[in-house]
mmCIF file of C-alpha atoms in Angstrom:
data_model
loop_
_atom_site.group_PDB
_atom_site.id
_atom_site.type_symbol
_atom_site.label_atom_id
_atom_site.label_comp_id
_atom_site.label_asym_id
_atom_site.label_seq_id
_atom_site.Cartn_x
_atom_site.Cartn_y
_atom_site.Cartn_z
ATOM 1 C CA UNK V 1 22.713 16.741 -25.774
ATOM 2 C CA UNK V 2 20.315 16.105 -23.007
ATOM 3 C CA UNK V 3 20.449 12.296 -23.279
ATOM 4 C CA UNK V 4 24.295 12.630 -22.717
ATOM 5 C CA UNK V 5 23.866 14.931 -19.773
ATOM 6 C CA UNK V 6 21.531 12.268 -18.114
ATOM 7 C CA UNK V 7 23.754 8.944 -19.073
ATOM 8 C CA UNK V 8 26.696 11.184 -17.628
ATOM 9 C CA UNK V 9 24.947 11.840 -14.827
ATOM 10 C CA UNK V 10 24.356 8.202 -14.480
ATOM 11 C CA UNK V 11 27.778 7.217 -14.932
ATOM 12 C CA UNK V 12 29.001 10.033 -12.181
ATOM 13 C CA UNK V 13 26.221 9.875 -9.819
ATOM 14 C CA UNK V 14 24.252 6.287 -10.258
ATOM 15 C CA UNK V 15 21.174 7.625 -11.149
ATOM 16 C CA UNK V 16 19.133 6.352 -13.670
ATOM 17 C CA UNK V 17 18.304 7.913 -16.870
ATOM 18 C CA UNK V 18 14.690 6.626 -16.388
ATOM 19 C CA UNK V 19 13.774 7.587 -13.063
ATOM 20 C CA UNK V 20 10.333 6.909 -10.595
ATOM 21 C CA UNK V 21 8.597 10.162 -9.463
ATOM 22 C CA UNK V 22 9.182 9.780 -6.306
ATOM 23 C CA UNK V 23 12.851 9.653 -7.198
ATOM 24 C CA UNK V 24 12.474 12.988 -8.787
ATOM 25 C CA UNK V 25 9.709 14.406 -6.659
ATOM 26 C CA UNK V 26 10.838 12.780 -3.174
ATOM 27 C CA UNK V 27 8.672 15.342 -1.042
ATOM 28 C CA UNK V 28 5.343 14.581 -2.903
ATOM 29 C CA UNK V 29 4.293 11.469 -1.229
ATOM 30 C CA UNK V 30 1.456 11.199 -4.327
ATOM 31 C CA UNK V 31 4.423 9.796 -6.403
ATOM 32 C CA UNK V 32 4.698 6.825 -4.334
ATOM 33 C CA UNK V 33 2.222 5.280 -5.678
ATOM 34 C CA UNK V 34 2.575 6.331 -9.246
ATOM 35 C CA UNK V 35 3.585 3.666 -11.129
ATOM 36 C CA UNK V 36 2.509 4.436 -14.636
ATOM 37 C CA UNK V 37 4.397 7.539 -15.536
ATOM 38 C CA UNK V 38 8.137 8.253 -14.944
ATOM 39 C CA UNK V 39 10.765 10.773 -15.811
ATOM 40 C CA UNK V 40 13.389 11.018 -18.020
ATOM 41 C CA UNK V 41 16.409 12.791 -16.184
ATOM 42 C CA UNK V 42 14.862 15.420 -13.251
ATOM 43 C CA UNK V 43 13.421 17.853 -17.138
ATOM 44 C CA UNK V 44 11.092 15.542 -18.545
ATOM 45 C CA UNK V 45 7.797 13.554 -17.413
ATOM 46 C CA UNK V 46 6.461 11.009 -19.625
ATOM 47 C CA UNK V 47 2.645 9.577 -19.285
ATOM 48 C CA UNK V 48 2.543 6.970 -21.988
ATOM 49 C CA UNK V 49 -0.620 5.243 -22.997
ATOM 50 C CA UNK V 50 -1.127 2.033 -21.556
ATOM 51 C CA UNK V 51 -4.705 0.771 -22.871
ATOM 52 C CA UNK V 52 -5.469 -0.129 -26.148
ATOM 53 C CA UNK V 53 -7.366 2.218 -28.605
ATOM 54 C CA UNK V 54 -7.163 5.189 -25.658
ATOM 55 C CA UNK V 55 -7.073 8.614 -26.841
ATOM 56 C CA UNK V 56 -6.428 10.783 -23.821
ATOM 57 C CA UNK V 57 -5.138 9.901 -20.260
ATOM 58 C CA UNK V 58 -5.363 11.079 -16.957
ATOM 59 C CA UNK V 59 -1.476 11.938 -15.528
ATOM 60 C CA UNK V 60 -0.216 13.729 -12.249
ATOM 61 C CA UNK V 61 1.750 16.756 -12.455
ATOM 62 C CA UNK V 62 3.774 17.637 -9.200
ATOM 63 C CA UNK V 63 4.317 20.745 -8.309
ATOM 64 C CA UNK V 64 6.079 23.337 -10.144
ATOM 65 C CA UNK V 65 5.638 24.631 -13.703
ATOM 66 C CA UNK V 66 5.213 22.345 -16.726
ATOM 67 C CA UNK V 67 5.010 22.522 -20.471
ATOM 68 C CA UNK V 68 3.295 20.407 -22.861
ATOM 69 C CA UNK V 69 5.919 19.022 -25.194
ATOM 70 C CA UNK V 70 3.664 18.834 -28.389
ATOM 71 C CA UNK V 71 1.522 21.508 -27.903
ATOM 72 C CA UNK V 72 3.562 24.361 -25.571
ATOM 73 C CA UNK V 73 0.884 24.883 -23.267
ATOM 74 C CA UNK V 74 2.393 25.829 -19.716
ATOM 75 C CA UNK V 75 0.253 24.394 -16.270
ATOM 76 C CA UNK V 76 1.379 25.581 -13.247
ATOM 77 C CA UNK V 77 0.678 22.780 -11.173
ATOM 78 C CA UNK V 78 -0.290 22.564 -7.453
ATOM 79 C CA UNK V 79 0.229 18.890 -7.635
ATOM 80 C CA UNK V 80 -2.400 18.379 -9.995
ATOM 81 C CA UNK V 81 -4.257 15.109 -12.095
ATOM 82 C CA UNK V 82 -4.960 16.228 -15.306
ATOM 83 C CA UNK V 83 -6.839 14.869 -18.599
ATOM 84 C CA UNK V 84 -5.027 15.442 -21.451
ATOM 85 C CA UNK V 85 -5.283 14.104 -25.628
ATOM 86 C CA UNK V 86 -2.922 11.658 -26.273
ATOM 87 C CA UNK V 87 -3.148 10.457 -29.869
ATOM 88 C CA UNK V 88 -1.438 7.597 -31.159
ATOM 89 C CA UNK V 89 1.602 9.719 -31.483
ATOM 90 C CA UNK V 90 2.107 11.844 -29.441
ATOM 91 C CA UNK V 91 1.792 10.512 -25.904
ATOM 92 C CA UNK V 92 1.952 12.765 -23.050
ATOM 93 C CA UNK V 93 5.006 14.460 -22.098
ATOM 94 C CA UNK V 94 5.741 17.738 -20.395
ATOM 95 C CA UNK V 95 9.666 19.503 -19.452
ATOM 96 C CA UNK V 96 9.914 21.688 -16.903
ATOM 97 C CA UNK V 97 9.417 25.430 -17.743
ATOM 98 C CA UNK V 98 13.111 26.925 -18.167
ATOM 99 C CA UNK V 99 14.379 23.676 -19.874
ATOM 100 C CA UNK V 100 16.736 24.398 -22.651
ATOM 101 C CA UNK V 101 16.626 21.155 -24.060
ATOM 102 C CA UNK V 102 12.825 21.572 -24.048
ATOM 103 C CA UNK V 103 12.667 24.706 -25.007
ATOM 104 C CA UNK V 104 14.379 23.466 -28.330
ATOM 105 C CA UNK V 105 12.244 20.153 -28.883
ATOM 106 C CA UNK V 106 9.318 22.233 -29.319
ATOM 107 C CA UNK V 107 10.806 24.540 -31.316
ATOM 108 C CA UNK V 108 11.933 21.790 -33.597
ATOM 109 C CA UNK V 109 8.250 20.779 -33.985
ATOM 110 C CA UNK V 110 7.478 23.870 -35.986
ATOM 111 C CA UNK V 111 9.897 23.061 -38.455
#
């Protein structure tokens, strides 16, 4: 369902399902430079692992209140670079706290 809301967003509004930070975050001028993490829709931030063999990754978190996707762990960030695990499968990704769709991917992990 969320993947529908964002390509239906795209269609009505032009705005890409895979979006920049800054895009998302226009009044954090941190994102500008960001160029290694993105969002999927304005719920979801994505930090994938871009080196060989890594295990953990640093990633910026603007402001507001996040939650780990795999683990459920909620960081209220400031605007904050983080170091966070990110084993082979499960690279880093955190929805914004009150996400529905979120809310229920996690859920579905404990399944």
């Amino acid at each position: 369902p969320y993947r529908k809301s964002v390509f239906l967003e795209a269609e009505e509004r032009g705005l890409p399902v895979v979006r920049h930070l800054w895009l998302v975050f226009p009044d954090d001028p941190r994102t500008l430079d960001i160029d290694d993490q993105f969002c999927l829709g304005e719920e979801f931030l994505i930090a994938p692992v871009l080196h060989p063999n890594a295990t953990e990754r640093r990633a910026y978190l603007p402001e507001g209140d996040w939650v780990h996707l795999w683990t459920g762990l909620s960081h209220s960030s400031s605007g904050d670079w983080i170091d966070i695990e990110a084993p082979i499968s499960r690279p880093p990704v955190w929805f914004k706290a009150g996400s529905a769709m979120g809310k229920a991917l996690l859920e579905s992990f404990g399944d």
